[in-house]
Each structure stands twice: as C-alpha cells, then as structure tokens.
Short mmCIF file of C-alpha atoms and ligand atoms in Angstrom, two decimals:
data_model
loop_
_atom_site.label_atom_id
_atom_site.label_comp_id
_atom_site.label_asym_id
_atom_site.label_seq_id
_atom_site.Cartn_x
_atom_site.Cartn_y
_atom_site.Cartn_z
CA MET A 271 206.45 9.57 119.85
CA LYS A 272 204.09 12.35 120.83
CA TYR A 273 205.25 15.95 120.58
CA ASN A 274 204.08 19.11 122.24
CA ILE A 275 202.54 20.83 119.20
CA GLU A 276 202.60 24.30 120.79
CA LYS A 277 206.34 24.12 121.33
CA VAL A 278 206.86 22.81 117.80
CA ASN A 279 204.87 25.77 116.45
CA GLN A 280 207.04 28.15 118.46
CA ILE A 281 210.18 26.63 116.97
CA GLY A 282 208.57 26.79 113.52
CA LYS A 283 207.92 30.47 113.99
CA MET A 284 211.56 31.04 114.94
CA VAL A 285 212.80 29.07 111.93
CA ALA A 286 210.49 31.06 109.66
CA GLU A 287 211.98 34.28 111.03
CA VAL A 288 215.51 33.03 110.34
CA ILE A 289 214.56 32.22 106.75
CA GLU A 290 212.76 35.57 106.24
CA GLU A 291 215.84 37.37 107.39
CA ALA A 292 218.04 35.35 105.04
CA VAL A 293 215.66 35.98 102.11
CA ARG A 294 215.67 39.72 102.82
CA GLN A 295 219.45 39.80 102.73
CA THR A 296 219.88 37.76 99.55
CA GLU A 297 220.87 39.49 96.34
CA VAL A 298 219.00 37.04 94.16
CA GLU A 299 216.26 38.84 92.26
CA ARG A 300 213.47 36.34 92.64
CA VAL A 301 213.49 33.77 95.42
CA GLY A 302 211.33 30.75 94.55
CA ILE A 303 209.87 28.07 96.80
CA GLY A 304 212.78 25.77 95.90
CA ASP A 305 215.25 28.30 97.33
CA VAL A 306 213.14 28.68 100.46
CA GLU A 307 212.94 24.89 100.87
CA MET A 308 216.70 24.51 100.51
CA ALA A 309 217.40 27.32 102.97
CA MET A 310 214.94 25.74 105.36
CA ARG A 311 216.51 22.30 105.05
CA GLU A 312 219.92 23.75 105.81
CA THR A 313 218.57 25.68 108.75
CA LEU A 314 216.67 22.70 110.16
CA GLN A 315 219.77 20.59 109.77
CA ALA A 316 221.70 23.09 111.88
CA VAL A 317 218.81 23.12 114.37
CA GLY A 318 218.97 19.30 114.48
CA GLN A 319 222.69 19.34 115.15
CA SER A 320 222.27 21.88 117.91
CA ALA A 321 219.32 20.06 119.45
CA LEU A 322 221.04 16.68 119.38
CA LYS A 323 224.12 18.17 121.02
CA GLN A 324 222.05 19.80 123.76
CA PHE A 325 219.94 16.70 124.26
CA LEU A 326 222.99 14.48 124.80
CA GLU A 327 224.73 17.03 126.99
CA ASP A 328 221.65 17.33 129.22
CA ALA A 329 221.14 13.57 129.36
CA HIS A 330 223.81 12.52 131.82
CA GLY A 331 221.69 13.00 134.92
CA GLU A 332 223.26 13.07 138.37
CA LEU A 333 227.07 13.02 138.31
CA GLU A 334 228.66 10.36 140.51
CA THR A 335 232.20 10.45 141.80
CA GLU A 336 232.52 6.72 141.51
CA ILE A 337 230.55 4.05 139.58
CA GLU A 338 230.84 0.31 139.16
CA CYS A 339 232.78 -1.09 136.19
CA VAL A 340 231.53 -4.10 134.16
CA CYS A 341 234.53 -6.06 135.49
CA GLY A 342 233.31 -5.50 139.06
CA GLY A 343 235.97 -2.87 139.83
CA LYS A 344 235.47 0.87 140.35
CA LEU A 345 235.48 3.74 137.86
CA GLN A 346 236.15 7.36 138.91
CA TYR A 347 234.59 10.43 137.37
CA GLN A 348 237.24 12.11 135.23
CA ARG A 349 235.61 15.11 133.59
CA CYS A 350 233.27 15.96 130.73
CA ARG A 351 234.94 14.58 127.66
CA ALA A 352 234.05 15.47 124.06
CA ALA A 353 232.87 12.85 121.58
CA THR A 354 231.99 13.06 117.90
CA ILE A 355 229.21 11.23 116.08
CA TRP A 356 227.82 11.28 112.56
CA SER A 357 224.06 11.60 112.73
CA VAL A 358 221.30 12.22 110.16
CA PHE A 359 221.92 15.94 110.84
CA GLY A 360 225.65 15.63 110.13
CA LYS A 361 228.61 15.81 112.46
CA VAL A 362 227.77 16.47 116.11
CA VAL A 363 230.35 17.08 118.84
CA TYR A 364 229.02 16.82 122.39
CA LYS A 365 230.44 16.64 125.90
CA ARG A 366 229.47 13.92 128.32
CA ALA A 367 230.57 12.62 131.69
CA TYR A 368 233.43 10.18 131.42
CA TYR A 369 234.59 7.62 133.98
CA ALA A 370 237.94 5.78 134.02
CA GLY A 371 240.68 4.56 136.32
CA CYS A 372 239.64 0.95 136.81
CA VAL A 373 242.35 -1.72 136.97
CA CYS A 374 240.92 -3.28 133.77
CA ARG A 375 241.70 0.01 131.97
CA ARG A 376 238.19 0.32 130.54
CA GLY A 377 236.55 3.72 130.26
CA HIS A 378 232.84 4.39 130.44
CA ALA A 379 230.44 7.11 129.31
CA PRO A 380 226.93 6.32 130.63
CA VAL A 381 225.19 8.53 128.04
CA ASP A 382 226.81 6.65 125.14
CA CYS A 383 225.84 3.37 126.69
CA ARG A 384 222.26 4.41 127.33
CA TYR A 385 221.62 5.53 123.74
CA GLY A 386 223.76 2.92 121.98
CA ILE A 387 226.24 5.51 120.70
CA GLU A 388 229.64 4.50 119.37
CA PRO A 389 231.81 7.65 119.53
CA GLY A 390 233.55 8.43 116.24
CA LYS A 391 231.02 6.32 114.33
CA VAL A 392 227.77 6.63 112.44
CA THR A 393 224.56 6.67 114.52
CA ALA A 394 221.80 4.07 114.10
CA GLY A 395 219.55 6.60 112.34
CA LEU A 396 222.17 7.52 109.77
CA ALA A 397 223.33 3.91 109.33
CA HIS A 398 219.75 2.99 108.38
CA LEU A 399 219.69 5.55 105.54
CA ILE A 400 223.23 4.83 104.37
CA ALA A 401 222.63 1.09 104.18
CA LEU A 402 219.38 1.69 102.33
CA SER A 403 221.31 3.46 99.58
CA GLY A 404 223.90 0.68 99.65
CA ILE A 405 221.39 -2.06 98.84
CA LYS A 406 219.81 -0.02 96.05
CA GLU A 407 222.73 1.61 94.23
CA SER A 408 226.42 1.00 93.68
CA PHE A 409 228.39 2.52 96.55
CA GLU A 410 229.75 5.17 94.20
CA GLU A 411 226.30 6.14 92.97
CA GLY A 412 224.93 5.96 96.52
CA ARG A 413 227.45 8.55 97.64
CA LYS A 414 226.03 11.05 95.12
CA TRP A 415 222.42 10.29 96.05
CA LEU A 416 223.07 10.54 99.77
CA LYS A 417 224.65 13.95 99.36
CA GLU A 418 221.41 15.22 97.82
CA TYR A 419 219.28 13.73 100.56
CA LEU A 420 221.48 14.41 103.57
CA LEU A 421 223.22 17.63 102.47
CA PHE A 422 226.61 16.26 103.51
CA GLU A 423 229.18 13.79 102.18
CA VAL A 424 229.42 10.14 103.16
CA SER A 425 232.36 8.14 101.81
CA GLU A 426 231.99 5.05 99.64
CA ASN A 427 233.79 3.04 102.31
CA THR A 428 231.28 4.07 104.94
CA ILE A 429 228.40 3.11 102.67
CA ARG A 430 230.00 -0.28 101.98
CA SER A 431 230.69 -0.95 105.63
CA GLU A 432 227.23 0.11 106.92
CA THR A 433 225.46 -1.89 104.19
CA GLN A 434 227.46 -4.99 104.96
CA LYS A 435 226.99 -4.59 108.70
CA MET A 436 223.27 -4.73 108.00
CA GLY A 437 223.86 -7.89 105.94
CA ALA A 438 225.96 -9.37 108.73
CA ARG A 439 223.04 -8.90 111.09
CA GLN A 440 220.75 -10.71 108.64
CA ARG A 441 223.31 -13.51 108.36
CA GLN A 442 223.41 -13.82 112.11
CA ALA A 443 219.61 -13.97 112.23
CA ASP A 444 219.71 -16.69 109.53
CA GLN A 445 222.26 -18.70 111.50
CA GLU A 446 220.27 -18.44 114.70
CA LEU A 447 217.11 -19.55 112.88
CA VAL A 448 218.91 -22.55 111.33
CA LYS A 449 220.15 -23.56 114.75
CA GLU A 450 216.73 -23.14 116.34
CA MET A 451 214.93 -25.17 113.68
CA GLN A 452 217.39 -28.05 114.03
CA ASP A 453 216.90 -28.19 117.74
CA GLU A 454 214.34 -30.82 118.72
CA LYS A 455 213.29 -28.89 121.85
CA SER A 456 212.58 -25.60 120.03
CA LEU A 457 210.62 -27.46 117.38
CA GLN A 458 208.47 -29.15 120.03
CA GLN A 459 207.88 -25.84 121.73
CA ARG A 460 206.66 -24.36 118.47
CA GLU A 461 204.32 -27.31 118.06
CA GLN A 462 202.82 -26.66 121.50
CA ASN A 463 202.23 -22.99 120.75
CA ARG A 464 200.21 -24.09 117.70
CA PRO A 465 200.71 -21.10 115.45
CA VAL A 466 198.00 -20.54 112.84
CA ALA A 467 198.47 -22.54 109.65
CA CYS A 468 197.83 -20.92 106.29
CA ASP A 469 195.84 -22.71 103.60
CA ILE A 470 198.30 -22.66 100.70
CA LEU A 471 201.95 -21.71 101.10
CA TYR A 472 204.23 -21.41 98.08
CA GLY A 473 207.97 -21.81 97.84
CA SER A 474 210.30 -21.06 94.94
CA ILE A 475 214.05 -21.45 94.54
CA ASP A 476 216.44 -20.25 91.85
CA ALA A 477 220.06 -19.24 91.41
CA ALA A 478 221.96 -16.54 89.54
CA LYS A 479 225.66 -16.13 88.78
CA VAL A 480 227.71 -13.51 90.60
CA ARG A 481 231.26 -12.56 89.66
CA ILE A 482 233.67 -12.79 92.57
CA GLU A 483 236.94 -10.97 92.15
CA PRO A 484 239.54 -10.79 94.91
CA ARG A 485 240.57 -7.20 95.64
CA ASP A 486 244.11 -8.11 96.60
CA PRO A 487 246.29 -8.53 93.45
CA GLN A 488 248.25 -11.39 95.05
CA GLU A 489 245.07 -13.21 95.89
CA LYS A 490 243.97 -12.71 92.29
CA VAL A 491 246.97 -14.66 91.04
CA LEU A 492 246.44 -17.40 93.60
CA GLU A 493 242.75 -17.83 92.93
CA ASN A 494 243.23 -17.67 89.20
CA ARG A 495 241.55 -14.27 88.90
CA GLU A 496 237.79 -14.05 88.94
CA THR A 497 235.34 -16.83 89.59
CA TRP A 498 231.61 -17.09 89.07
CA ARG A 499 229.57 -18.32 91.98
CA ASP A 500 225.89 -19.19 92.28
CA LEU A 501 223.83 -16.97 94.52
CA LYS A 502 220.98 -19.22 95.56
CA VAL A 503 217.73 -17.39 96.28
CA GLY A 504 214.52 -18.69 97.79
CA CYS A 505 211.13 -17.17 98.53
CA TRP A 506 208.10 -18.16 100.63
CA TYR A 507 204.79 -16.52 99.76
CA GLU A 508 201.04 -16.82 99.72
CA GLY A 509 198.64 -16.24 96.84
CA GLU A 510 195.72 -13.86 96.72
CA VAL A 511 193.12 -12.93 94.11
CA VAL A 512 193.86 -9.60 92.44
CA PRO A 513 190.87 -7.28 93.14
CA VAL A 514 189.05 -6.17 89.97
CA ARG A 515 189.91 -2.49 90.34
CA GLN A 516 193.63 -3.31 90.63
CA GLN A 517 193.76 -5.55 87.54
CA SER A 518 195.96 -4.49 84.64
CA MET A 519 194.74 -4.90 81.04
CA ARG A 520 196.77 -8.09 80.73
CA GLN A 521 195.30 -9.45 83.94
CA LYS A 522 191.75 -8.58 82.82
CA GLU A 523 192.30 -10.65 79.66
CA LYS A 524 193.62 -13.46 81.80
CA VAL A 525 190.51 -13.38 83.99
CA GLN A 526 188.35 -13.71 80.86
CA ARG A 527 190.42 -16.69 79.74
CA GLU A 528 191.04 -18.44 83.05
CA GLY A 529 188.40 -17.10 85.40
CA VAL A 530 190.78 -15.91 88.11
CA VAL A 531 194.11 -14.15 88.43
CA LEU A 532 196.36 -14.57 91.43
CA ARG A 533 199.31 -12.64 92.79
CA ALA A 534 201.84 -13.26 95.55
CA LYS A 535 201.72 -11.64 98.97
CA ASN A 536 203.73 -11.85 102.22
CA LYS A 537 206.92 -12.54 100.31
CA LYS A 538 209.86 -13.69 102.46
CA TYR A 539 213.13 -13.97 100.58
CA PHE A 540 216.35 -15.66 101.70
CA CYS A 541 219.68 -16.15 99.93
CA ASP A 542 223.25 -17.35 100.24
CA ILE A 543 226.31 -18.32 98.24
CA ALA A 544 226.62 -21.84 99.62
CA GLU A 545 226.58 -25.50 98.70
CA ALA A 546 223.11 -26.98 98.13
CA LYS A 547 223.51 -28.97 101.37
CA ASP A 548 223.90 -25.82 103.49
CA PHE A 549 221.31 -23.91 101.54
CA GLY A 550 218.93 -26.78 102.34
CA LYS A 551 219.27 -26.03 106.05
CA LEU A 552 218.33 -22.41 105.41
CA LEU A 553 215.41 -23.59 103.25
CA TRP A 554 214.14 -25.76 106.09
CA ALA A 555 214.60 -23.09 108.77
CA THR A 556 212.99 -20.23 106.83
CA GLY A 557 210.27 -22.66 105.75
CA CYS A 558 209.41 -23.50 109.36
CA ALA A 559 209.36 -19.78 110.18
CA ALA A 560 206.96 -19.19 107.28
CA GLY A 561 204.75 -22.11 108.34
CA ALA A 562 205.70 -24.56 105.57
CA ASP A 563 205.49 -27.49 107.99
CA ARG A 564 201.93 -26.58 108.98
CA ALA A 565 200.35 -25.23 105.78
CA HIS A 566 197.37 -27.27 104.53
CA ARG A 567 198.97 -27.36 101.11
CA LEU A 568 202.61 -26.65 100.35
CA VAL A 569 203.42 -25.89 96.72
CA PHE A 570 206.81 -25.44 95.08
CA ILE A 571 207.06 -23.68 91.73
CA CYS A 572 210.55 -23.84 90.25
CA ASP A 573 212.29 -23.81 86.90
CA GLY A 574 213.40 -27.45 87.00
CA ALA A 575 217.08 -27.53 88.05
CA VAL A 576 217.76 -30.97 89.55
CA TRP A 577 219.47 -29.75 92.75
CA ILE A 578 216.37 -27.74 93.58
CA TRP A 579 213.93 -30.66 93.31
CA ASN A 580 216.36 -32.81 95.31
CA LEU A 581 216.33 -30.32 98.19
CA ILE A 582 212.54 -30.13 98.10
CA ASP A 583 212.26 -33.95 98.12
CA GLN A 584 214.62 -34.10 101.07
CA TYR A 585 213.03 -31.43 103.27
CA PHE A 586 209.39 -31.24 102.15
CA PRO A 587 208.58 -34.64 100.59
CA ASN A 588 204.82 -34.06 100.68
CA ALA A 589 204.82 -30.78 98.79
CA ILE A 590 203.12 -30.35 95.42
CA GLN A 591 205.84 -29.73 92.81
CA ILE A 592 205.17 -27.53 89.78
CA VAL A 593 207.53 -26.66 86.93
CA ASP A 594 207.18 -22.98 86.14
CA TRP A 595 204.71 -22.70 83.25
CA TYR A 596 206.71 -20.04 81.39
CA HIS A 597 209.94 -22.07 81.40
CA ALA A 598 208.10 -25.14 80.12
CA ALA A 599 206.21 -23.25 77.39
CA ASP A 600 209.38 -21.42 76.38
CA ARG A 601 211.10 -24.75 75.65
CA LEU A 602 208.42 -25.54 73.08
CA LYS A 603 208.93 -22.14 71.46
CA ARG A 604 212.67 -22.75 71.17
CA ILE A 605 212.18 -26.22 69.67
CA ALA A 606 209.79 -24.79 67.06
CA GLU A 607 212.29 -22.09 66.15
CA GLU A 608 215.10 -24.62 65.78
CA VAL A 609 213.22 -27.24 63.76
CA PHE A 610 210.72 -25.58 61.43
CA SER A 611 211.79 -23.37 58.59
CA THR A 612 208.46 -21.77 57.67
CA LEU A 613 206.45 -19.56 59.95
CA GLU A 614 203.25 -21.47 59.22
CA GLU A 615 204.70 -24.88 60.18
CA ARG A 616 206.19 -23.38 63.29
CA GLN A 617 202.95 -21.74 64.43
CA THR A 618 200.76 -24.77 63.71
CA TRP A 619 203.01 -27.09 65.70
CA LEU A 620 203.53 -24.64 68.53
CA LYS A 621 199.83 -23.83 68.93
CA GLN A 622 198.94 -27.51 69.32
CA VAL A 623 201.71 -28.51 71.77
CA THR A 624 201.24 -25.38 73.89
CA GLU A 625 197.54 -26.16 74.19
CA ASP A 626 198.35 -29.79 75.11
CA LEU A 627 200.80 -28.62 77.75
CA TRP A 628 198.26 -26.11 79.11
CA GLN A 629 195.78 -29.00 79.44
CA GLY A 630 198.40 -31.05 81.31
CA LYS A 631 198.62 -33.64 78.53
CA VAL A 632 202.39 -34.01 78.85
CA GLU A 633 202.34 -37.41 77.11
CA LEU A 634 201.06 -35.74 73.93
CA VAL A 635 203.78 -33.09 74.20
CA ILE A 636 206.39 -35.83 74.51
CA GLU A 637 205.00 -37.61 71.45
CA ALA A 638 205.11 -34.37 69.49
CA CYS A 639 208.76 -33.77 70.46
CA ARG A 640 210.01 -37.31 69.87
CA PRO A 641 210.20 -37.20 66.02
CA LEU A 642 212.04 -33.87 66.24
CA ALA A 643 214.78 -35.19 68.54
CA LYS A 644 216.89 -36.37 65.62
CA LYS A 645 216.93 -32.91 64.05
CA SER A 646 217.40 -30.77 67.12
CA LYS A 647 219.64 -31.03 70.15
CA TRP A 648 217.29 -28.76 72.04
CA ALA A 649 214.35 -31.08 71.30
CA ARG A 650 216.40 -34.04 72.55
CA GLN A 651 217.19 -32.30 75.82
CA SER A 652 213.61 -31.17 76.21
CA LEU A 653 212.35 -34.69 75.68
CA THR A 654 214.25 -35.79 78.78
CA TYR A 655 213.03 -32.68 80.58
CA PHE A 656 209.35 -33.35 79.82
CA CYS A 657 209.72 -37.07 80.68
CA ASN A 658 211.39 -36.34 84.03
CA ASN A 659 208.94 -33.62 85.01
CA LYS A 660 205.66 -35.12 83.79
CA GLU A 661 203.87 -34.99 87.12
CA ARG A 662 205.08 -31.46 87.74
CA MET A 663 203.31 -30.26 84.59
CA ARG A 664 199.69 -31.25 85.19
CA TYR A 665 198.74 -27.64 84.61
CA ASP A 666 195.05 -28.49 84.13
CA GLN A 667 194.86 -29.93 87.66
CA PHE A 668 196.89 -27.12 89.19
CA ARG A 669 194.62 -24.53 87.60
CA THR A 670 191.49 -26.36 88.72
CA SER A 671 192.86 -26.20 92.28
CA ASN A 672 193.40 -22.44 91.85
CA LEU A 673 197.17 -22.71 92.26
CA LEU A 674 199.73 -20.30 90.91
CA ILE A 675 201.78 -21.94 88.12
CA GLY A 676 204.39 -19.27 87.41
CA SER A 677 207.59 -18.68 89.36
CA GLY A 678 207.77 -14.97 88.49
CA ILE A 679 208.31 -14.12 92.16
CA ILE A 680 211.66 -15.84 92.37
CA GLU A 681 212.82 -14.57 88.99
CA SER A 682 211.98 -11.04 90.03
CA GLY A 683 213.78 -11.70 93.33
CA CYS A 684 216.97 -12.84 91.60
CA LYS A 685 216.73 -9.85 89.29
CA GLN A 686 216.35 -7.39 92.15
CA ILE A 687 219.35 -8.80 93.97
CA VAL A 688 221.68 -9.76 91.14
CA SER A 689 220.97 -7.72 87.98
CA GLN A 690 219.77 -4.63 89.80
CA ARG A 691 222.45 -4.59 92.48
CA LEU A 692 225.32 -7.11 92.42
CA LYS A 693 225.88 -6.70 88.68
CA LEU A 694 225.62 -2.90 88.53
CA PRO A 695 228.48 -1.09 86.76
CA GLY A 696 231.35 -0.51 89.14
CA ALA A 697 230.41 -3.44 91.34
CA GLN A 698 233.36 -5.63 92.25
CA TRP A 699 232.87 -8.20 94.94
CA ILE A 700 234.81 -10.38 97.26
CA LEU A 701 232.73 -13.34 98.40
CA GLU A 702 231.88 -11.88 101.82
CA GLY A 703 230.82 -8.51 100.40
CA ALA A 704 228.54 -10.08 97.79
CA VAL A 705 226.84 -12.34 100.33
CA LEU A 706 226.29 -9.59 102.91
CA THR A 707 224.99 -7.05 100.41
CA ALA A 708 222.62 -9.67 98.97
CA LYS A 709 221.38 -10.63 102.45
CA ALA A 710 220.79 -6.98 103.39
CA ARG A 711 218.79 -6.54 100.21
CA THR A 712 216.62 -9.61 100.84
CA ALA A 713 215.80 -8.20 104.29
CA TRP A 714 214.48 -5.05 102.61
CA MET A 715 212.53 -7.04 100.00
CA SER A 716 210.96 -9.18 102.74
CA GLY A 717 209.90 -6.25 104.89
CA GLU A 718 212.40 -7.26 107.60
CA TRP A 719 214.55 -4.14 107.35
CA GLN A 720 213.27 -2.45 110.47
CA LYS A 721 214.23 -5.53 112.51
CA LEU A 722 217.84 -5.14 111.38
CA VAL A 723 217.79 -1.42 112.16
CA SER A 724 216.46 -2.08 115.66
CA ALA A 725 219.01 -4.83 116.18
CA ARG A 726 221.71 -2.27 115.48
CA SER A 727 220.45 0.16 118.12
CA LEU A 728 220.50 -2.64 120.68
CA LEU A 729 223.98 -3.81 119.77
CA PRO A 730 226.10 -4.43 122.86
CA LEU A 731 228.89 -1.88 122.86
CA ALA A 732 232.52 -2.86 122.90
CA THR A 733 234.21 -0.80 125.59
ZN1 ZN B 1081 236.96 -2.54 135.13
#
C-alpha cells in the first residue's frame, strides 16, 4: 500500500513529542536508545490500537434502517454494538452498526463481514504471527517469545489453536489438490494449458517417528498409552550449480574433486501421518503440481526403504531411482567397523570398496562384502541391500549426467519438522495436533505460508 508520507511525518513528529515529554519526566539518570525504543514501541502500539478502533468505527458507511439477510429475510438496524478483537496492537474494542431481527435469528455487522473480522477472536494479522511462533517453538516457549515481540500475552492454547488452524488450511489445500489430480477432466485441462516443463525435477521421500500420546487419561488406558507413528515427508526440488562466490570451503574442495557442486532450489515439502497408499495419492498430486509428469528427467533420491520405492514404481515408473550416496557409503563404514579389528585393515578395505561404489561398480562391492557375511549380521543385511539396489547405485553414471546423488534435502526436512519441532521438550501430541502442526510447518518451509495467511482472511464467516 502507498502512504501519504507528509501525514506520516506529522504523526512521527507528534509521537516524538510524546516520547520527549516522557523522557523529561523520567527519574532515570541516563536514558539510552534502548529505553527510547521501548517507550516508542509502547506508544506506537497505543497509537495502533487507537487508529484501528477509529478506522473500524468510521468504516460502516451509510446506515440503513433495513438490510437483506443471507436467508433472504430482512434485518433491522439495532444500534452501534461493541465488539472486541485481538490484533497485532493488542486488544481493541470498537463500535459498529449491528443488524438483527430476522426470522432466522441471525445477526449481522457489515464492517466485520467486509474485513473478515470474527468478534472475540484473533485477527488475521495476529494469527499469522502467532502461528509462526507455533511452528518454530513449543507452544510454551512461543508464549514467552511472543510477549517480547508483541508486548502483550498470548495464551498457549491460543498459540496451539492458531497454529493448527493454519495446518488445517494446508490439509484442506492438500485434499483439494489430491481430488483435482485424480479427476480426468482437470488433468486434461492442465495438459491443454501446457505449463512449462523443467529439465530435471528431483523427488525425495523419508519418514520419521513421532510419539502420539492421548491427552485424555481414559483414552490412554484404551489405546495402551503412547504409540509411535511414522510421519512421512516428501520433497520436490530442482538442482542448481552453486555460484563460486557462494561456495563453502567444503564445496570448493568438492568442485576440485568432482568438477561441479549442486544444491537444491524451489523446495516444495509435503507430509502426513498416513498409510503408504494414501501418502501415494499426495505424492502423485503434489508431483503433478510441481511438474513431475512433464519434467524431461524425473529423479528420485531416497534412502532405500522398500515402501518408498514401491510408491515411486507405482506412480512414476519412468523415473531415475538413486539410493542416497551417504546412506550407501555409511553401510560400508559400519561393516568395516564390525568386521575388522585393526585400524589398518579397516581403512584398506573401506578405501577400496568406497572407491568402487563411487565408480558405480556395485558388483565389486558385493564381492567384497560376500566373504564378510558369515562374520557380520550387518554385512549380511547389506549384501541383500546392495544386490536389490544395484541399478540405483550407478553413481558414476549419475555424476556424469550432473545429477544430485545425496538426499540431504529430505533429511533436513524431516529434521526441521520432527527433531526441531514435534520432538521439542514439552511437546505432547494427539494425532490430529501432530499432523496439523507438521503441515503448517511444511507450508512455511515451502514458501507457501502467505497463501495460508491469505486464505484465512478470506474465510467465510459463520454468522
Ligand atoms: Zn435471516
């Protein structure tokens, strides 16, 4: 929005005068800039409250004696009735025209309707900030942070409810997308619009455990206390070359070794606590939205769990499948640690097999593991793993094609949602709460937050 700068300067001058007066009257010996800033924040907050009140009270326009009700009946003007809202400036009480008296017993305040205000509730602007703290910190910690930022108290319950409302909106968007991408007509329409296809699109999927604990003690007994559920997380992204001036030391070394270093961009995360079958539908829908069905090359980099490859085979049978390099190499490290007693033996073996794996010579890696299978359970398991995933480990070919081979994006995604939020101290989840908080957080991580905020402002009001 554009502001009249002259008027803003006038207000600024008035605020400065208020602060000067307050400073003159204070008994503190030396007033620093921090004190001035705090005084100014408090003053501007009061100015905001006053301005918002006046704005809403002036906004009703012409008063009518009678208006039409949504049911088709008639509403009569009653009087100016007071309403309370919680805004980014704190509590604001304002008076607005109120209509009632219809046979359906509904009441109506045009100003509330026009601005998407729910009397007695949090405004869209404040909900945005509250939910932002709710996806980042435990609700208890968020309460403390918000007080510093907002200069007033918000309860833990409000933070929980606003965060989860944001998640509910993301869930609704997910459901609508799933429906759209299963509908033959919508799919054809997309085809006709011919959206631009990207050259290489990547997908990664992983899962992390979340502890679900019913809040109700009776329910706890019934459900046999806590349970662990898999939060499945997926991400669509593209790769780009890291510019020289942005390369870290580690990346510079990598460039020397490998010639090029790639990083992910345009990351779009999605998640759910659901059976693989239902998660597959979300995978397909978000994939279509990201252009997976049109990309020249579609590449999946995953850690190797069977349910994940099955979903990929089912929905994107033509995709290139890659086992995350770090998971594969780490297996070799663990085998070496389990089997060899001296450091020298361990290092000699490990150096050779890691190099073979790097060159995509999986057959040689398998041969090197085979004699160790008798001695180590881990080697036995890995033997099966390398045999089953042979074609997903042709790292030489993948590197020649300039493809990413690490699934760091999805691991970081799981970490941001699970370790850094759902597993924070003090976090106790019922299934619904965990899912909604996770979904709200993925919206933030994917740069889709503003869409959810706007969706809230446009929410149809229950009257
Ligand atoms: Zn009515």
